[in-house]
mmCIF file of C-alpha atoms in Angstrom:
data_model
loop_
_atom_site.group_PDB
_atom_site.id
_atom_site.type_symbol
_atom_site.label_atom_id
_atom_site.label_comp_id
_atom_site.label_asym_id
_atom_site.label_seq_id
_atom_site.Cartn_x
_atom_site.Cartn_y
_atom_site.Cartn_z
ATOM 1 C CA MET A 186 145.809 93.243 102.874
ATOM 2 C CA SER A 187 144.418 94.535 106.330
ATOM 3 C CA LEU A 188 141.798 92.370 108.946
ATOM 4 C CA ASN A 189 138.937 95.315 107.636
ATOM 5 C CA THR A 190 139.869 94.588 103.670
ATOM 6 C CA LEU A 191 139.831 90.933 104.621
ATOM 7 C CA ILE A 192 136.545 91.053 106.199
ATOM 8 C CA TYR A 193 135.010 93.784 103.860
ATOM 9 C CA SER A 194 135.830 91.172 100.843
ATOM 10 C CA LYS A 195 134.267 88.584 102.713
ATOM 11 C CA LEU A 196 131.135 90.255 103.075
ATOM 12 C CA LYS A 197 130.916 91.301 99.503
ATOM 13 C CA LYS A 198 131.768 87.827 98.512
ATOM 14 C CA ASN A 199 128.773 86.516 100.219
ATOM 15 C CA SER A 200 125.868 89.276 99.579
ATOM 16 C CA LYS A 201 123.417 88.978 97.552
ATOM 17 C CA ASN A 202 123.193 90.361 94.132
ATOM 18 C CA ILE A 203 119.716 92.086 93.678
ATOM 19 C CA SER A 204 119.398 94.501 90.698
ATOM 20 C CA ILE A 205 117.708 97.864 90.979
ATOM 21 C CA GLU A 206 116.965 98.916 87.402
ATOM 22 C CA LYS A 207 114.751 102.336 86.477
ATOM 23 C CA TYR A 208 111.816 101.128 83.833
ATOM 24 C CA ILE A 209 110.690 104.818 83.625
ATOM 25 C CA SER A 210 113.376 107.089 82.589
ATOM 26 C CA ASP A 211 113.206 109.945 85.249
ATOM 27 C CA ILE A 212 112.251 113.562 84.608
ATOM 28 C CA GLN A 213 114.486 115.519 82.456
ATOM 29 C CA ASP A 214 113.078 118.919 81.633
ATOM 30 C CA LYS A 215 110.658 120.539 84.329
ATOM 31 C CA VAL A 216 107.701 122.685 82.598
ATOM 32 C CA PHE A 217 106.335 125.006 85.078
ATOM 33 C CA TYR A 218 103.298 126.100 83.106
ATOM 34 C CA ILE A 219 100.380 124.386 81.898
ATOM 35 C CA GLN A 220 99.098 124.296 78.332
ATOM 36 C CA GLU A 221 95.429 123.474 77.736
ATOM 37 C CA ASN A 222 96.534 121.379 74.812
ATOM 38 C CA ASP A 223 98.765 119.364 77.148
ATOM 39 C CA LYS A 224 95.744 118.431 78.706
ATOM 40 C CA SER A 225 93.769 117.351 75.403
ATOM 41 C CA THR A 226 96.850 115.509 74.544
ATOM 42 C CA TYR A 227 97.095 113.426 77.366
ATOM 43 C CA TYR A 228 93.190 112.483 77.434
ATOM 44 C CA LYS A 229 93.757 111.257 73.805
ATOM 45 C CA ASN A 230 96.759 109.262 74.726
ATOM 46 C CA ARG A 231 95.294 107.634 77.509
ATOM 47 C CA ILE A 232 92.440 106.522 75.582
ATOM 48 C CA LYS A 233 94.584 105.165 72.709
ATOM 49 C CA SER A 234 96.715 103.377 75.215
ATOM 50 C CA LEU A 235 93.824 101.484 76.406
ATOM 51 C CA GLU A 236 92.238 100.595 72.973
ATOM 52 C CA GLU A 237 93.858 97.347 72.202
ATOM 53 C CA GLY A 238 93.439 95.903 75.705
ATOM 54 C CA TYR A 239 89.342 96.451 75.627
ATOM 55 C CA LYS A 240 89.600 95.178 72.059
ATOM 56 C CA GLU A 241 91.370 92.053 73.275
ATOM 57 C CA LEU A 242 88.789 91.791 76.401
ATOM 58 C CA LEU A 243 85.754 92.197 74.089
ATOM 59 C CA GLU A 244 87.018 90.120 71.545
ATOM 60 C CA ILE A 245 86.366 92.997 68.775
ATOM 61 C CA LYS A 246 88.386 94.505 65.877
ATOM 62 C CA GLU A 247 86.910 98.153 66.237
ATOM 63 C CA PHE A 248 85.012 100.382 68.382
ATOM 64 C CA LYS A 249 82.342 102.525 66.776
ATOM 65 C CA PRO A 250 82.501 106.214 67.104
ATOM 66 C CA ILE A 251 80.543 107.405 70.002
ATOM 67 C CA ASN A 252 78.121 109.451 67.754
ATOM 68 C CA TYR A 253 77.196 106.193 65.910
ATOM 69 C CA VAL A 254 73.584 105.995 65.784
ATOM 70 C CA SER A 255 71.791 102.510 65.957
ATOM 71 C CA ASN A 256 68.762 100.849 67.860
ATOM 72 C CA GLN A 257 71.207 97.963 67.841
ATOM 73 C CA LEU A 258 73.908 97.352 70.650
ATOM 74 C CA PHE A 259 77.512 98.723 69.829
ATOM 75 C CA TYR A 260 80.852 98.902 71.281
ATOM 76 C CA THR A 261 82.571 102.331 71.645
ATOM 77 C CA ILE A 262 85.605 103.608 74.158
ATOM 78 C CA GLY A 263 86.164 106.991 75.859
ATOM 79 C CA MET A 264 86.911 108.630 78.580
ATOM 80 C CA ILE A 265 84.404 109.540 81.529
ATOM 81 C CA ILE A 266 83.265 113.376 82.504
ATOM 82 C CA ILE A 267 81.080 114.026 85.089
ATOM 83 C CA GLU A 268 79.696 117.420 85.403
ATOM 84 C CA ASN A 269 76.780 118.165 87.893
ATOM 85 C CA LYS A 270 76.311 114.283 87.983
ATOM 86 C CA ILE A 271 75.508 113.740 84.596
ATOM 87 C CA VAL A 272 77.864 111.850 82.873
ATOM 88 C CA TYR A 273 79.503 111.872 79.456
ATOM 89 C CA LEU A 274 82.269 110.280 77.353
ATOM 90 C CA LEU A 275 84.531 111.999 75.835
ATOM 91 C CA ASP A 276 86.522 110.387 72.521
ATOM 92 C CA ASP A 277 89.814 111.173 71.107
ATOM 93 C CA ASN A 278 88.292 113.831 68.667
ATOM 94 C CA ASN A 279 87.530 115.806 71.863
ATOM 95 C CA GLN A 280 84.273 115.139 70.789
ATOM 96 C CA THR A 281 81.479 114.162 74.035
ATOM 97 C CA ILE A 282 78.065 112.439 74.327
ATOM 98 C CA LYS A 283 75.624 112.068 77.096
ATOM 99 C CA LEU A 284 75.458 108.799 78.854
ATOM 100 C CA ASN A 285 72.234 107.559 80.114
ATOM 101 C CA THR A 286 73.129 105.480 83.078
ATOM 102 C CA SER A 287 69.710 104.528 84.213
ATOM 103 C CA TYR A 288 69.829 100.857 83.083
ATOM 104 C CA THR A 289 73.178 99.834 84.427
ATOM 105 C CA LYS A 290 75.507 99.340 87.662
ATOM 106 C CA TYR A 291 78.559 101.168 87.589
ATOM 107 C CA SER A 292 81.253 102.959 89.662
ATOM 108 C CA LEU A 293 82.813 105.962 87.462
ATOM 109 C CA PHE A 294 85.066 109.013 88.028
ATOM 110 C CA SER A 295 86.045 111.952 85.663
ATOM 111 C CA GLY A 296 89.201 110.545 83.742
ATOM 112 C CA GLN A 297 88.058 106.662 83.691
ATOM 113 C CA VAL A 298 88.876 105.440 80.105
ATOM 114 C CA VAL A 299 86.059 103.034 79.831
ATOM 115 C CA ALA A 300 84.755 100.744 76.844
ATOM 116 C CA LEU A 301 80.712 100.064 76.632
ATOM 117 C CA LYS A 302 77.901 98.610 75.014
ATOM 118 C CA GLY A 303 74.886 100.526 74.268
ATOM 119 C CA LYS A 304 72.378 102.310 71.995
ATOM 120 C CA ASN A 305 72.169 105.690 70.492
ATOM 121 C CA LEU A 306 68.920 105.840 69.031
ATOM 122 C CA GLU A 307 68.516 109.454 67.903
ATOM 123 C CA GLY A 308 72.056 111.124 68.044
ATOM 124 C CA LEU A 309 71.418 112.676 71.260
ATOM 125 C CA GLU A 310 72.632 110.088 73.966
ATOM 126 C CA ILE A 311 74.095 106.475 74.317
ATOM 127 C CA ILE A 312 71.728 104.226 76.210
ATOM 128 C CA VAL A 313 74.402 102.583 78.311
ATOM 129 C CA ASP A 314 73.502 98.533 78.816
ATOM 130 C CA GLU A 315 77.083 97.502 80.495
ATOM 131 C CA PHE A 316 80.475 99.171 81.180
ATOM 132 C CA TYR A 317 83.933 97.339 81.012
ATOM 133 C CA THR A 318 86.469 99.271 83.333
ATOM 134 C CA LYS A 319 89.167 96.303 83.359
ATOM 135 C CA PRO A 320 91.073 96.084 79.906
ATOM 136 C CA VAL A 321 93.675 93.394 79.052
ATOM 137 C CA LEU A 322 97.168 94.539 80.399
ATOM 138 C CA ASP A 323 100.438 93.028 79.704
ATOM 139 C CA THR A 324 101.876 91.468 82.531
ATOM 140 C CA ASN A 325 105.465 91.373 83.896
ATOM 141 C CA PHE A 326 106.076 87.569 84.684
ATOM 142 C CA SER A 327 108.903 86.801 86.993
ATOM 143 C CA GLU A 328 111.503 84.020 86.562
ATOM 144 C CA ASN A 329 113.235 84.942 89.882
ATOM 145 C CA LYS A 330 115.513 82.464 91.630
ATOM 146 C CA ILE A 331 116.919 84.736 94.128
ATOM 147 C CA ASP A 332 115.577 84.941 97.890
ATOM 148 C CA PHE A 333 115.221 88.251 99.266
ATOM 149 C CA ASP A 334 113.292 90.966 101.472
ATOM 150 C CA ILE A 335 111.768 94.206 101.417
ATOM 151 C CA LYS A 336 110.649 96.994 103.692
ATOM 152 C CA ILE A 337 108.302 99.778 102.747
ATOM 153 C CA ALA A 338 107.561 102.426 105.011
ATOM 154 C CA SER A 339 106.247 106.232 104.821
ATOM 155 C CA GLY A 340 106.891 109.469 106.290
ATOM 156 C CA PRO A 341 106.923 112.011 107.895
ATOM 157 C CA TYR A 342 110.234 110.657 109.562
ATOM 158 C CA TYR A 343 111.337 113.616 111.816
ATOM 159 C CA ASN A 344 108.572 113.595 114.680
ATOM 160 C CA ASN A 345 110.567 112.656 117.955
ATOM 161 C CA ASN A 346 114.218 112.853 116.669
ATOM 162 C CA LEU A 347 113.775 110.622 113.793
ATOM 163 C CA GLU A 348 111.911 107.753 115.979
ATOM 164 C CA PRO A 349 109.897 106.495 113.003
ATOM 165 C CA LEU A 350 113.126 106.226 110.898
ATOM 166 C CA MET A 351 115.323 104.291 113.559
ATOM 167 C CA LYS A 352 111.807 102.059 113.914
ATOM 168 C CA VAL A 353 112.645 101.181 110.230
ATOM 169 C CA LEU A 354 116.217 100.720 110.437
ATOM 170 C CA GLU A 355 115.970 98.280 113.225
ATOM 171 C CA GLU A 356 115.823 95.148 111.051
ATOM 172 C CA LYS A 357 118.226 93.989 108.772
ATOM 173 C CA LYS A 358 116.399 94.057 104.997
ATOM 174 C CA ASP A 359 118.011 93.443 101.629
ATOM 175 C CA ILE A 360 115.624 96.316 100.320
ATOM 176 C CA ILE A 361 114.175 99.218 101.867
ATOM 177 C CA ILE A 362 111.398 101.493 99.923
ATOM 178 C CA LEU A 363 111.384 104.843 101.713
ATOM 179 C CA LEU A 364 108.444 106.864 100.247
ATOM 180 C CA GLY A 365 108.144 110.898 101.365
ATOM 181 C CA PRO A 366 107.627 112.699 102.672
ATOM 182 C CA PHE A 367 111.052 113.443 104.161
ATOM 183 C CA ILE A 368 111.114 117.108 105.316
ATOM 184 C CA THR A 369 107.517 118.704 105.449
ATOM 185 C CA ALA A 370 106.636 122.221 106.711
ATOM 186 C CA LYS A 371 105.677 120.891 109.639
ATOM 187 C CA ASP A 372 109.419 119.619 110.566
ATOM 188 C CA MET A 373 110.705 123.200 110.593
ATOM 189 C CA GLU A 374 109.670 123.586 113.934
ATOM 190 C CA GLU A 375 112.690 120.945 114.947
ATOM 191 C CA ILE A 376 114.943 121.800 112.058
ATOM 192 C CA SER A 377 116.110 125.202 110.690
ATOM 193 C CA ASP A 378 117.432 124.002 107.015
ATOM 194 C CA PRO A 379 115.433 121.735 104.913
ATOM 195 C CA THR A 380 118.729 120.367 103.247
ATOM 196 C CA GLU A 381 120.804 119.822 106.249
ATOM 197 C CA GLY A 382 117.773 117.542 107.560
ATOM 198 C CA PHE A 383 117.496 115.483 104.742
ATOM 199 C CA LYS A 384 121.454 115.342 104.845
ATOM 200 C CA ARG A 385 121.185 114.181 108.330
ATOM 201 C CA ILE A 386 118.756 111.597 107.019
ATOM 202 C CA LEU A 387 121.018 110.615 104.344
ATOM 203 C CA ASP A 388 123.532 109.836 107.031
ATOM 204 C CA MET A 389 121.910 107.840 109.143
ATOM 205 C CA LEU A 390 121.132 105.679 106.006
ATOM 206 C CA GLN A 391 124.483 105.329 104.994
ATOM 207 C CA LYS A 392 125.193 104.172 108.809
ATOM 208 C CA TYR A 393 122.737 101.444 108.526
ATOM 209 C CA GLN A 394 124.404 100.143 105.264
ATOM 210 C CA ARG A 395 127.764 100.074 106.597
ATOM 211 C CA SER A 396 126.769 97.508 109.208
ATOM 212 C CA ASN A 397 124.544 95.610 106.364
ATOM 213 C CA ILE A 398 126.818 95.407 103.080
ATOM 214 C CA SER A 399 124.061 93.881 100.912
ATOM 215 C CA SER A 400 121.101 96.436 101.800
ATOM 216 C CA LYS A 401 120.094 98.612 99.160
ATOM 217 C CA ILE A 402 117.500 101.582 99.985
ATOM 218 C CA ILE A 403 115.167 103.346 97.149
ATOM 219 C CA LEU A 404 113.891 106.924 98.179
ATOM 220 C CA ILE A 405 110.591 108.423 96.826
ATOM 221 C CA LEU A 406 109.988 111.870 97.236
ATOM 222 C CA SER A 407 106.419 113.902 98.078
ATOM 223 C CA THR A 408 105.267 116.860 96.835
ATOM 224 C CA GLU A 409 105.106 117.987 100.485
ATOM 225 C CA ASP A 410 108.653 117.776 100.788
ATOM 226 C CA ILE A 411 109.706 121.338 100.850
ATOM 227 C CA PHE A 412 113.148 121.325 99.875
ATOM 228 C CA THR A 413 111.968 119.948 96.071
ATOM 229 C CA ASP A 414 110.091 121.290 93.530
ATOM 230 C CA LEU A 415 105.756 120.570 94.180
ATOM 231 C CA LEU A 416 104.627 119.966 90.878
ATOM 232 C CA TYR A 417 103.708 116.270 90.034
ATOM 233 C CA PRO A 418 105.457 114.432 88.572
ATOM 234 C CA GLN A 419 108.673 115.067 90.510
ATOM 235 C CA ASN A 420 112.249 114.465 89.556
ATOM 236 C CA SER A 421 114.329 112.146 91.536
ATOM 237 C CA TYR A 422 116.944 113.967 94.048
ATOM 238 C CA ASP A 423 120.597 113.641 93.286
ATOM 239 C CA ILE A 424 122.312 111.514 95.991
ATOM 240 C CA ASN A 425 126.119 110.496 95.587
ATOM 241 C CA SER A 426 125.508 106.749 96.481
ATOM 242 C CA ASP A 427 126.333 103.346 95.016
ATOM 243 C CA ARG A 428 123.516 101.851 96.972
ATOM 244 C CA ILE A 429 120.850 104.616 97.507
ATOM 245 C CA TYR A 430 118.258 104.950 94.748
ATOM 246 C CA SER A 431 116.353 108.355 94.689
ATOM 247 C CA PHE A 432 113.803 107.376 91.862
ATOM 248 C CA SER A 433 111.300 110.090 90.604
ATOM 249 C CA ASN A 434 107.788 110.221 91.956
ATOM 250 C CA PRO A 435 106.126 108.293 90.464
ATOM 251 C CA SER A 436 108.530 105.838 89.219
ATOM 252 C CA GLN A 437 108.664 102.293 87.716
ATOM 253 C CA PHE A 438 111.729 99.911 88.253
ATOM 254 C CA PHE A 439 112.710 96.280 88.717
ATOM 255 C CA ILE A 440 113.956 95.108 91.720
ATOM 256 C CA SER A 441 115.136 91.796 90.421
ATOM 257 C CA ASP A 442 113.042 90.785 87.465
ATOM 258 C CA PHE A 443 109.738 92.257 89.519
ATOM 259 C CA LEU A 444 108.083 95.176 88.541
ATOM 260 C CA PHE A 445 106.948 97.825 90.894
ATOM 261 C CA SER A 446 105.150 101.191 90.407
ATOM 262 C CA VAL A 447 105.318 103.805 92.835
ATOM 263 C CA THR A 448 103.919 107.041 93.854
ATOM 264 C CA THR A 449 103.737 109.265 96.954
ATOM 265 C CA LYS A 450 100.281 110.934 95.383
ATOM 266 C CA ASP A 451 97.230 110.055 97.111
ATOM 267 C CA LEU A 452 95.480 108.893 93.883
ATOM 268 C CA LEU A 453 93.621 106.604 96.286
ATOM 269 C CA LEU A 454 91.768 109.587 98.161
ATOM 270 C CA ASN A 455 91.678 111.617 95.015
ATOM 271 C CA LEU A 456 89.782 109.083 92.866
ATOM 272 C CA TYR A 457 87.505 108.001 95.711
ATOM 273 C CA SER A 458 86.702 111.518 96.010
ATOM 274 C CA LYS A 459 85.507 112.132 92.291
ATOM 275 C CA GLU A 460 83.922 108.721 92.437
ATOM 276 C CA GLN A 461 79.747 108.200 91.601
ATOM 277 C CA GLN A 462 78.708 104.891 92.098
ATOM 278 C CA ASN A 463 75.543 102.866 91.996
ATOM 279 C CA ILE A 464 77.232 99.509 93.184
ATOM 280 C CA ASN A 465 77.534 97.903 96.810
ATOM 281 C CA SER A 466 81.520 96.983 97.010
ATOM 282 C CA GLU A 467 84.224 97.833 98.942
ATOM 283 C CA PRO A 468 85.476 101.176 98.202
ATOM 284 C CA LYS A 469 89.306 100.496 98.735
ATOM 285 C CA GLU A 470 89.070 97.581 96.641
ATOM 286 C CA ARG A 471 87.342 99.660 93.949
ATOM 287 C CA VAL A 472 89.917 102.325 93.698
ATOM 288 C CA ALA A 473 92.525 100.109 93.737
ATOM 289 C CA ASN A 474 91.342 98.301 90.962
ATOM 290 C CA ASN A 475 90.976 101.419 88.919
ATOM 291 C CA LEU A 476 94.322 102.442 89.342
ATOM 292 C CA VAL A 477 95.925 99.025 88.643
ATOM 293 C CA PHE A 478 93.741 98.942 85.230
ATOM 294 C CA GLN A 479 93.707 102.534 84.228
ATOM 295 C CA ASN A 480 97.355 102.332 83.224
ATOM 296 C CA SER A 481 98.050 105.602 84.572
ATOM 297 C CA PHE A 482 99.706 107.180 87.787
ATOM 298 C CA TYR A 483 96.593 110.099 87.349
ATOM 299 C CA PRO A 484 93.814 108.867 85.930
ATOM 300 C CA THR A 485 91.371 111.417 87.823
ATOM 301 C CA ILE A 486 90.499 115.084 85.896
ATOM 302 C CA THR A 487 90.992 117.415 88.980
ATOM 303 C CA ASP A 488 92.240 120.886 89.543
ATOM 304 C CA ASP A 489 95.534 119.777 90.699
ATOM 305 C CA VAL A 490 98.633 121.691 89.441
ATOM 306 C CA VAL A 491 100.432 118.841 87.327
ATOM 307 C CA ASP A 492 102.073 118.717 84.363
ATOM 308 C CA TYR A 493 100.141 116.886 81.953
ATOM 309 C CA ASN A 494 102.980 116.875 79.523
ATOM 310 C CA LEU A 495 105.153 114.697 81.338
ATOM 311 C CA LEU A 496 102.294 112.575 82.644
ATOM 312 C CA SER A 497 101.790 111.345 79.147
ATOM 313 C CA SER A 498 105.348 109.981 79.353
ATOM 314 C CA TYR A 499 104.087 108.226 82.713
ATOM 315 C CA LEU A 500 101.469 106.071 80.740
ATOM 316 C CA THR A 501 102.229 102.566 82.272
ATOM 317 C CA ASP A 502 102.158 99.725 79.460
ATOM 318 C CA THR A 503 102.404 96.883 81.812
ATOM 319 C CA ALA A 504 100.825 95.860 84.753
ATOM 320 C CA PRO A 505 103.618 95.608 87.686
ATOM 321 C CA ASN A 506 104.226 92.904 90.070
ATOM 322 C CA PHE A 507 103.675 95.134 92.940
ATOM 323 C CA TYR A 508 102.087 98.742 93.069
ATOM 324 C CA ILE A 509 103.017 101.271 95.936
ATOM 325 C CA ILE A 510 101.194 103.886 97.138
ATOM 326 C CA SER A 511 101.349 106.164 100.238
ATOM 327 C CA SER A 512 97.647 107.367 100.846
ATOM 328 C CA LYS A 513 95.807 108.602 103.802
ATOM 329 C CA PHE A 514 93.133 105.812 103.424
ATOM 330 C CA LYS A 515 94.170 103.362 106.293
ATOM 331 C CA PRO A 516 97.074 100.873 105.200
ATOM 332 C CA PHE A 517 96.041 97.956 103.750
ATOM 333 C CA PHE A 518 97.236 95.031 100.943
ATOM 334 C CA LYS A 519 95.193 93.364 98.329
ATOM 335 C CA LYS A 520 95.899 91.313 95.396
ATOM 336 C CA ILE A 521 94.554 92.870 92.579
ATOM 337 C CA GLY A 522 94.497 90.914 89.057
ATOM 338 C CA PRO A 523 98.108 90.231 88.505
ATOM 339 C CA THR A 524 99.455 92.886 90.930
ATOM 340 C CA TYR A 525 99.935 92.959 94.781
ATOM 341 C CA PHE A 526 98.450 96.505 95.624
ATOM 342 C CA LEU A 527 100.010 98.034 98.996
ATOM 343 C CA ASN A 528 99.254 101.150 100.496
ATOM 344 C CA THR A 529 101.397 102.371 103.541
ATOM 345 C CA GLY A 530 98.873 104.719 104.902
ATOM 346 C CA PHE A 531 100.066 108.088 105.554
ATOM 347 C CA GLN A 532 100.038 108.826 109.491
ATOM 348 C CA SER A 533 102.086 111.363 110.978
ATOM 349 C CA LYS A 534 101.797 109.888 114.729
ATOM 350 C CA THR A 535 104.644 106.902 115.169
ATOM 351 C CA GLU A 536 101.842 105.271 117.089
ATOM 352 C CA TYR A 537 99.308 104.997 113.772
ATOM 353 C CA LYS A 538 102.171 104.238 111.671
ATOM 354 C CA GLN A 539 102.111 100.891 109.667
ATOM 355 C CA MET A 540 105.176 99.235 107.518
ATOM 356 C CA ILE A 541 105.138 96.387 104.861
ATOM 357 C CA ASN A 542 107.377 93.488 104.884
ATOM 358 C CA ILE A 543 107.722 91.086 101.732
ATOM 359 C CA GLU A 544 109.349 88.224 101.496
ATOM 360 C CA ILE A 545 110.434 87.069 98.416
ATOM 361 C CA LYS A 546 111.803 83.267 97.636
ATOM 362 C CA GLY A 547 112.018 82.625 94.346
ATOM 363 C CA THR A 548 108.902 83.469 92.969
ATOM 364 C CA ASN A 549 106.907 82.891 96.014
ATOM 365 C CA ILE A 550 105.628 85.957 97.599
ATOM 366 C CA LYS A 551 104.573 86.804 101.609
ATOM 367 C CA VAL A 552 103.316 90.431 102.480
ATOM 368 C CA GLU A 553 102.647 91.087 105.859
ATOM 369 C CA MET A 554 101.898 94.941 107.621
ATOM 370 C CA GLU A 555 103.689 95.810 110.750
ATOM 371 C CA ALA A 556 102.711 98.164 113.203
ATOM 372 C CA PHE A 557 105.595 100.469 114.346
ATOM 373 C CA SER A 558 104.968 100.263 117.763
ATOM 374 C CA GLU A 559 102.992 96.943 118.549
ATOM 375 C CA GLY A 560 104.630 94.451 116.447
ATOM 376 C CA THR A 561 103.001 92.597 113.742
ATOM 377 C CA GLU A 562 99.437 93.579 113.336
ATOM 378 C CA LEU A 563 97.984 91.426 110.579
ATOM 379 C CA SER A 564 99.697 88.900 108.290
ATOM 380 C CA SER A 565 98.847 87.022 104.784
ATOM 381 C CA LYS A 566 100.464 85.005 102.481
ATOM 382 C CA LEU A 567 98.807 86.042 99.328
#
C-alpha cells in the first residue's frame, strides 16, 4: 500500500459521517406553460394543507363556510385576496367574500391562508373580530449526536475573479451551502461561456475538498443563473460528484437529522411588497413568520411566471429546523417558532456580503453572521 493510500485511508477513517438526504424529490418534468386551473388547484391545496393546523390551534372540529350567515361569532378559513386595498377571502371552492377589517389589527397579503373569527350579518361581508395566522405545524425534532459546522453563503461569486468564493473556502467546514446565482448575465463581462464558468467554480470546490476529506458541499441554483432555466421551481444541476450535491430551488433536505428548507427566490421582498397592515411591528420578523407558518415556498399571489403545478408538490408539511433564503433584505437571522430563519442577503459587492456560520454540538446550535471583509460582525447563540 502506497503512502498516499495510507494517508487517505487514515483520513477517511477519522472523517465525520454526516449524512445528507433529500426530503422533497427533485423536479422530474418541467412544464413551460401555465394553465389557470393549475393556480386554482394550488390555492385549494394550500388552504387544505393548513386546515388541520388551524383547527388544532383553535381547538375546533370544523370551520363554517365563508358564506355562513350569523350574528354570532364563528370560525372560517380561506386565502386572502387584496384588490384595490379591499380585502377578500377565497375558499377552497373558489368562492369569495368581502372582509370588513375595521375592528381588528392585522398584517395581510394576497395568497396568505388564514383562519378568522367574525360575523356575517347579511351575507354580504364578514366583520372580522380576529385573524389567526400561525397554525400548528408538525415539527422536526432532532436527536443528533454528531458535532459539525456549516457555512452558508450566497452569490454572485464571479466578481473580482471569484474573490467571494475564495473567501468562503478559506476556512475548513464540514458542510458548505452555496446559494446562487453562480453565473449571472453581468458575469458575462468576465467570461465567455457560462457553462465553462460554472465548471471553473466546480473545479475550485473539488480542489477544496481534496484538502478537506470529510467536507460536503450543497449547491442551490437561482433563477438568475443564466446556464439553467429561469422558471421557478428550478431543477437541480447534474453534477458528477460524491460530495458535491445539487438540489432543486426550492428544496428540503436533511443534514444529519436536521431538516433544512432552502430557496434562492426572494420571497421576503416579494411578500413584503404585497403586505397590507395596520400594526406596528418589525417588518423582517413579520414576513419571516409568514414564510415559516404559511407552509409554502411561494405563499404570495403575484404576476411572476411560476409553475403552479410543480409548486403544489412543494407544500411543506413540517416546520424545518432551518429556513435559509437569499433576499435583498439586509442579512439577518431570527428564531421563528421552532425554526432558525436565516437570510444570507443578496449583495453583489464583496465588501457588503455576509456569510452565516452554524455550529452544531449534539442538539445545541450556535449561529453567527460573518462579514466577508471585516471578520465576525455579530454573534448570538439562539
